[in-house]
Amino acid sequence: SSASLLFLSRASLPTQRHQVHRKSVKKGFEFTLMVVGESGLGKSTLINSLFLTDLYPERVIPGAAEKIERTVQIEASTVEIEERGVKLRLTVVDTPGYGDAINSQDCFSTIISYIDDQFERYLHDESGLNRRHIVDNRVHCCFYFISPLGHGLKPLDVQFMKAIHNKVNVVPVIAKADTLTLRERERLKRRILDEIDEHGIKIYHLPDAESDEDEDFKEQTRILKASIPFAVVGSNQQIEAKGKKVRGRLYPWGVVEVENPEHNDFLKLRTMLITHMQDLQEVTQDLHYENFRSDRLKRGGRLSSHGYVLPLSPAYVPVCFQLLPLTDSRAQAVHLDG
Amino acid sequence: LLLTRLLVSPLSSPERSVINFPPFCVDSGPEVYVGIDAILEQMRRKAMKQGFELNIMVVGQSGLGKSTLMNTLFKSKVSRKSVLATSQEKIPKTIEIKSISHDIEEKGVRMKLTVIDTPGFGDQINNENCWQPIMKFINDQYEAYLQEEININRKKRIPDSRVHCCIYFIPPTGHCLRPLDVEFMKRLSKVVNIVPVIAKADTLTLEERDFFKKKIREELRSNGIDVYPQKEFDEDAEDRMINEKIREMIPFAVVGSDQEYQVNGRRLLGRKTKWGTIEVENIAHCEFAYLRDLLIRTHMQNIKDITSSIHYEMYRVRRLNESNTAVTQANGIPEHHLSAHEM
């Protein structure tokens, strides 16, 4: 779709970044966004609004009876978006069933397994012989939807975020923000930030603008950082308001405009995602993946839990590491001979 | 009930009853006015003197505006949160049942309103059986009343702590009921009047609201959940007509507020946002006024009647049968010799 996705243009790009930029443009970007939250928080509407597309054309929402039977599912939808010559292969991973059951204990083990599986797969591919076409399906960012109705985080919110904050970049989002007055919104944001602090939850931190960036960009970064968590409203309906057509929600008492920064933080969330896609991928690679990898290798054993078995012929095994358990004296010997 | 004992013949005209007594005086005409309808005034005066009790329970997850709605309904700070100095917003680890009573007076009529709050309901990660403490509380009130009733020396007026109505708050997801909602209402609708409401309904457009309501009514039907006003307790055709209209509208989509704003020169209860002000008592905005009318202005007595003559009686029958069974079993009398208690 030819949507207006990348709207913030940078006036000047430092040369090195420019070269990287040009190479990425040719190759295209891959980005995986996971979306987690209870039913009915407007997740699908928001995703469709963000990417100006309908990722869920044949969607059927199950009734309460079906929900009782269900466990958490993982559903990935991939869409290719091209804009101004830049190709983005976006995968959105949904987690229907999260938080629906009466007993939500362990409702997210499926989600954690999925994240780990992508790391595992990448580790396997990275360790393989032919590494030219490694597909990166690792989850680069997780939007966690918080209900605007409560007084802050729920016990499940805390438990889940703590379980994944060392595996993926967590971006908390206050859903359906048009439920709140401005004062209620500010109070809720402060409450959530306090509780995130209190429970030691590590959410994704926007890096400060570098000193060589222009003032506008620096100011934008400051505003973004100050608005977290973003309180958003999504919609794909065009409403007539003040003589023009806007994307919004029509109520008897007025129209909530999705792209009006005075009404909600939708534009901020979109800007944050677009201008930090690269950084989100980097942090996933340099922090979350490396943590996974070093944990995995320290634990030792072969990468065979999912059927990915590395050949152990000495001709192949790279000298920097061995996957035999460290207690194996053979392994130690090979390592030392290096 | 009082009135039926006084009429000795069926009404032959809509305005006045003609009683088959011989004429009081030969000269008087065929229509004699005795003044029986003066009883209505006597009842009214007695009710004013006595005052009456209303016990409302509110059930729903934290943050659904239960306290605010109670305050809005009775135009005073009646909720537990308003009364307690420390606004405890921390979610309790288990469900607590907290009652708070207020004496409200309006135009000489006194009401003792008790609001029963259930903090902790539905807020845990594991909410299995979270309806049990609530069920137990309701049954405990029936038990307390029963114990007073079977006393040899009874009180003139048995204090009524029975839950007359349980307002169940449904989160405004716009999709359908959640498993927790279905489980709770299925069980509790058998022992108490349940009035489901869509909480914080200002998050739904009118279209979304109608879709949601239809979905909810479907799910209530398919799960055999009878919410108030229950079809089987409609007394006559007139009742049925009024109640059908209500049944087609529930659950009411409500918004609560205890703050006033200036709107078109009037001070109104509402919520002020950047895109408009939501007027709580404006039926074009939300259905709060319908809920208020149902609970207070039109069906309050009916809610109490159904509680005492149906829910409580069912409890009583069950309890007395249980005791009977226990006694006869102890005495070695087989169960089928028991006579059924008439109700």
XYZ file of C-alpha atoms in Angstrom, chain A residues 37-38 98-101 104-108 144 153-162, chain B residues 123-126:
26
model
C -3.178 -7.090 25.526
C -6.599 -8.191 26.711
C -4.182 -13.322 26.318
C -5.871 -12.379 29.578
C -9.267 -13.706 28.502
C -9.551 -16.762 30.665
C -4.714 -16.316 33.453
C -1.900 -17.977 35.308
C 0.664 -19.139 32.729
C -1.346 -17.587 29.920
C 1.803 -16.213 28.414
C 1.843 -3.916 25.474
C -1.100 -1.623 36.060
C -2.940 -4.845 36.792
C -1.185 -7.803 38.431
C -1.140 -9.594 35.059
C 0.431 -6.554 33.355
C 3.278 -6.529 35.861
C 3.852 -10.262 35.676
C 3.902 -10.334 31.896
C 6.162 -7.346 31.383
C 8.647 -8.698 33.892
C -8.669 -8.262 39.572
C -6.430 -11.222 40.234
C -4.491 -13.197 37.697
C -6.406 -16.276 38.791
